[in-house]
């Protein structure tokens, strides 16, 4: 059902995800948008957004390079990655805000909850989890009203260059009918993405509008803004 080794080797995939509740806050999603929009989460990783949204009757699809691998492999990889991530964060706790999560233990609990919900839903509804290797997406023009993209593009700007960002955004404007939302606007060190203004100009050249929006979610220091990209 899934093509093994069609994307990155599993050892190079990071399979950690956020919860549905985190997504609603980090993307400032409204009930009306959730009810009326078709939404693509890309890259979705081990996030539970698609799983919980589907249970609520919303139309959400997930895409990620990790989905080239089997669910069983991803579940074990997720458990290992969460353990590694928690160890790392515990050493630099001062770089994070501890109001959404009250403690390291609470963070670990929520990350495991997202993984379990995601994997359970992948087994139940595999058709909603599409293998995808950005900057290409395996979807039709305008197939979704909205694309959500969390903790990927700007966060890994040290290894994903400016040209990759432009190609990915151009592809997202092909697949999205109305909006694209990207969170956060910082890199792994919490520094603001230095070429954000150039990206906004590129988006304008594509015929779309881009604006920064402060949201009600901040875990990593300075990571409380998303980029909202939309058609005029």
Coordinates of C-alpha atoms in Angstrom, one line a residue:
X1 CA 0.0 0.0 0.0
X2 CA 2.9 2.3 0.7
X3 CA 6.0 2.4 -1.4
X4 CA 9.0 1.7 0.7
X5 CA 12.1 3.8 0.2
X6 CA 10.5 6.1 -2.3
X7 CA 11.3 9.1 -0.2
X8 CA 14.0 9.8 2.3
X9 CA 15.5 6.9 4.2
X10 CA 13.5 6.5 7.4
X11 CA 16.6 7.4 9.5
X12 CA 16.5 10.9 8.0
X13 CA 12.8 11.4 8.6
X14 CA 11.7 13.2 11.8
X15 CA 8.3 11.9 12.8
X16 CA 7.1 14.1 15.6
X17 CA 3.8 15.9 15.5
X18 CA 1.5 18.5 17.1
X19 CA -2.1 18.0 18.4
X20 CA -5.3 19.2 16.8
X21 CA -5.6 21.8 19.5
X22 CA -2.2 23.2 18.8
X23 CA -3.1 23.5 15.1
X24 CA -6.2 25.4 15.8
X25 CA -4.2 28.0 17.8
X26 CA -1.1 28.2 15.7
X27 CA -3.1 28.7 12.5
X28 CA -5.8 30.8 14.0
X29 CA -8.5 28.5 12.5
X30 CA -12.1 29.4 12.9
X31 CA -15.1 27.0 13.2
X32 CA -16.4 28.4 9.9
X33 CA -13.1 27.6 8.1
X34 CA -12.9 24.1 9.6
X35 CA -16.5 23.3 8.6
X36 CA -16.5 24.8 5.1
X37 CA -12.9 24.4 3.7
X38 CA -11.1 21.4 2.3
X39 CA -7.7 21.5 4.0
X40 CA -4.4 20.0 3.2
X41 CA -1.8 19.6 5.9
X42 CA 1.7 19.5 4.3
X43 CA 4.0 18.3 5.6
X44 CA 1.9 16.7 8.3
X45 CA 4.3 14.3 10.0
X46 CA 2.9 12.7 13.1
X47 CA 0.4 15.5 13.7
X48 CA -3.1 14.5 14.8
X49 CA -4.9 17.3 13.0
X50 CA -6.1 15.2 10.2
X51 CA -7.2 12.4 12.5
X52 CA -9.2 14.6 14.9
X53 CA -10.6 16.9 12.2
X54 CA -11.9 13.9 10.3
X55 CA -13.6 12.5 13.4
X56 CA -15.3 15.9 13.7
X57 CA -16.6 15.7 10.1
X58 CA -14.1 18.1 8.5
X59 CA -12.5 17.5 5.2
X60 CA -8.7 17.3 5.8
X61 CA -5.9 15.4 4.0
X62 CA -2.3 14.9 5.2
X63 CA 0.8 14.8 3.0
X64 CA 4.4 14.0 4.0
X65 CA 7.5 12.3 2.8
X66 CA 7.3 10.0 5.8
X67 CA 4.2 8.4 4.4
X68 CA 6.3 6.4 1.9
X69 CA 7.1 4.2 4.8
X70 CA 4.9 1.7 6.6
X71 CA 2.7 2.8 9.6
X72 CA 4.4 0.2 11.8
X73 CA 7.9 1.7 11.0
X74 CA 6.6 5.2 11.5
X75 CA 5.1 4.4 14.9
X76 CA 8.4 3.1 16.3
X77 CA 10.3 6.0 14.7
X78 CA 7.9 8.4 16.3
X79 CA 8.4 7.0 19.7
X80 CA 12.2 7.2 19.3
X81 CA 12.0 10.7 17.9
X82 CA 9.8 12.0 20.7
X83 CA 12.2 10.6 23.3
X84 CA 15.1 12.2 21.6
X85 CA 13.3 15.6 21.2
X86 CA 12.3 15.6 24.9
X87 CA 15.8 15.0 25.9
X88 CA 17.0 17.9 23.7
X89 CA 14.4 20.4 24.9
X90 CA 15.0 19.5 28.5
X91 CA 18.6 20.8 28.1
X92 CA 17.5 24.2 26.7
X93 CA 14.2 24.8 28.5
X94 CA 14.9 28.6 28.6
X95 CA 14.4 28.8 24.8
X96 CA 10.7 27.8 25.2
X97 CA 7.7 29.3 26.8
X98 CA 6.0 27.1 29.4
X99 CA 2.4 28.4 29.5
X100 CA 0.7 26.2 26.9
X101 CA 2.6 23.2 28.2
X102 CA 3.1 23.3 32.0
X103 CA 6.1 21.0 32.1
X104 CA 8.4 18.7 30.1
X105 CA 6.2 15.8 31.1
X106 CA 3.1 17.5 29.8
X107 CA 4.9 18.2 26.5
X108 CA 5.9 14.5 26.2
X109 CA 2.3 13.4 26.9
X110 CA 0.9 15.6 24.2
X111 CA 3.5 14.6 21.6
X112 CA 2.7 10.9 22.3
X113 CA -1.0 11.6 22.1
X114 CA -0.6 13.2 18.7
X115 CA 1.5 10.3 17.5
X116 CA -1.0 7.7 18.7
X117 CA -4.0 9.5 17.2
X118 CA -2.1 9.9 13.9
X119 CA -1.0 6.3 13.6
X120 CA -4.4 4.9 14.6
X121 CA -6.1 7.1 11.9
X122 CA -3.5 6.2 9.2
X123 CA -4.4 2.5 9.7
X124 CA -8.2 3.4 9.6
X125 CA -8.2 5.9 6.7
X126 CA -4.9 5.4 4.7
X127 CA -6.4 7.2 1.7
X128 CA -6.2 10.5 3.7
X129 CA -2.4 10.2 4.1
X130 CA -0.5 10.9 0.8
X131 CA 3.2 10.3 0.3
X132 CA 4.7 13.6 -1.0
X133 CA 8.2 14.9 -1.6
X134 CA 8.1 18.7 -1.5
X135 CA 8.5 20.9 -3.4
X136 CA 6.1 18.7 -5.4
X137 CA 2.6 17.8 -4.3
X138 CA 0.6 14.9 -5.9
X139 CA -2.6 16.9 -6.1
X140 CA -4.7 18.7 -8.8
X141 CA -4.7 22.4 -9.4
X142 CA -6.9 24.1 -6.8
X143 CA -7.8 20.8 -5.1
X144 CA -7.9 22.3 -1.6
X145 CA -9.3 25.5 -0.3
X146 CA -6.5 25.9 2.3
X147 CA -3.0 24.5 2.9
X148 CA -1.5 24.5 6.4
X149 CA 2.3 24.0 6.7
X150 CA 3.8 23.8 10.2
X151 CA 7.4 23.7 11.4
X152 CA 9.0 23.1 8.1
X153 CA 9.8 25.8 5.5
X154 CA 11.3 28.7 7.4
X155 CA 12.3 26.6 10.4
X156 CA 14.8 24.6 8.4
X157 CA 16.2 27.5 6.4
X158 CA 19.7 26.3 7.2
X159 CA 19.2 23.3 5.0
X160 CA 16.3 24.3 2.7
X161 CA 17.6 27.1 0.6
X162 CA 15.7 30.2 -0.8
X163 CA 15.1 28.5 -4.1
X164 CA 13.4 25.5 -2.4
X165 CA 11.2 27.9 -0.5
X166 CA 10.1 29.6 -3.7
X167 CA 9.4 26.3 -5.5
X168 CA 7.4 25.0 -2.5
X169 CA 5.3 28.1 -2.3
X170 CA 4.7 28.2 -6.0
X171 CA 3.5 24.6 -5.8
X172 CA 1.3 25.4 -2.9
X173 CA -0.3 28.3 -4.8
X174 CA -1.1 25.8 -7.6
X175 CA -2.8 23.3 -5.2
X176 CA -4.6 25.9 -3.0
X177 CA -7.7 27.8 -4.1
X178 CA -7.9 30.3 -1.3
X179 CA -5.2 30.3 1.4
X180 CA -1.9 29.0 2.6
X181 CA -0.8 29.4 6.2
X182 CA 2.7 28.8 7.4
X183 CA 3.9 28.6 11.0
X184 CA 6.3 29.7 12.5
X185 CA 8.4 32.4 10.9
X186 CA 11.5 31.5 12.8
X187 CA 14.3 29.0 12.4
X188 CA 15.3 26.3 14.9
X189 CA 17.2 28.8 17.0
X190 CA 14.2 31.1 17.3
X191 CA 15.6 33.7 14.9
X192 CA 13.2 35.3 12.4
X193 CA 13.6 34.0 8.9
X194 CA 15.9 36.5 7.3
X195 CA 14.5 36.4 3.8
X196 CA 10.8 36.8 4.8
X197 CA 10.4 40.1 3.0
X198 CA 11.8 38.6 -0.2
X199 CA 9.4 35.7 0.1
X200 CA 6.5 38.1 0.5
X201 CA 7.6 39.9 -2.6
X202 CA 7.8 36.6 -4.5
X203 CA 4.3 35.7 -3.3
X204 CA 3.0 39.1 -4.6
X205 CA 4.7 38.3 -8.0
X206 CA 2.6 35.1 -8.1
X207 CA -0.5 37.2 -7.8
X208 CA -1.2 36.4 -4.2
X209 CA -1.1 38.6 -1.0
X210 CA 0.9 37.8 2.1
X211 CA 0.5 39.1 5.6
X212 CA 2.0 38.3 9.0
X213 CA -0.5 37.4 11.7
X214 CA 0.2 37.1 15.5
X215 CA -1.5 34.0 16.9
X216 CA -2.4 32.7 20.3
X217 CA 0.2 30.0 20.4
X218 CA 3.9 30.3 21.3
X219 CA 6.1 27.4 22.5
X220 CA 9.4 28.2 21.0
X221 CA 10.6 31.7 21.9
X222 CA 9.6 34.3 19.2
X223 CA 7.6 31.7 17.4
X224 CA 4.1 33.3 17.6
X225 CA 3.5 34.5 14.1
X226 CA 2.2 32.8 10.9
X227 CA 2.3 33.9 7.3
X228 CA -1.1 34.1 5.8
X229 CA -1.0 33.9 2.0
X230 CA -4.3 34.5 0.1
X231 CA -5.8 35.5 -3.2
X232 CA -6.9 39.1 -3.6

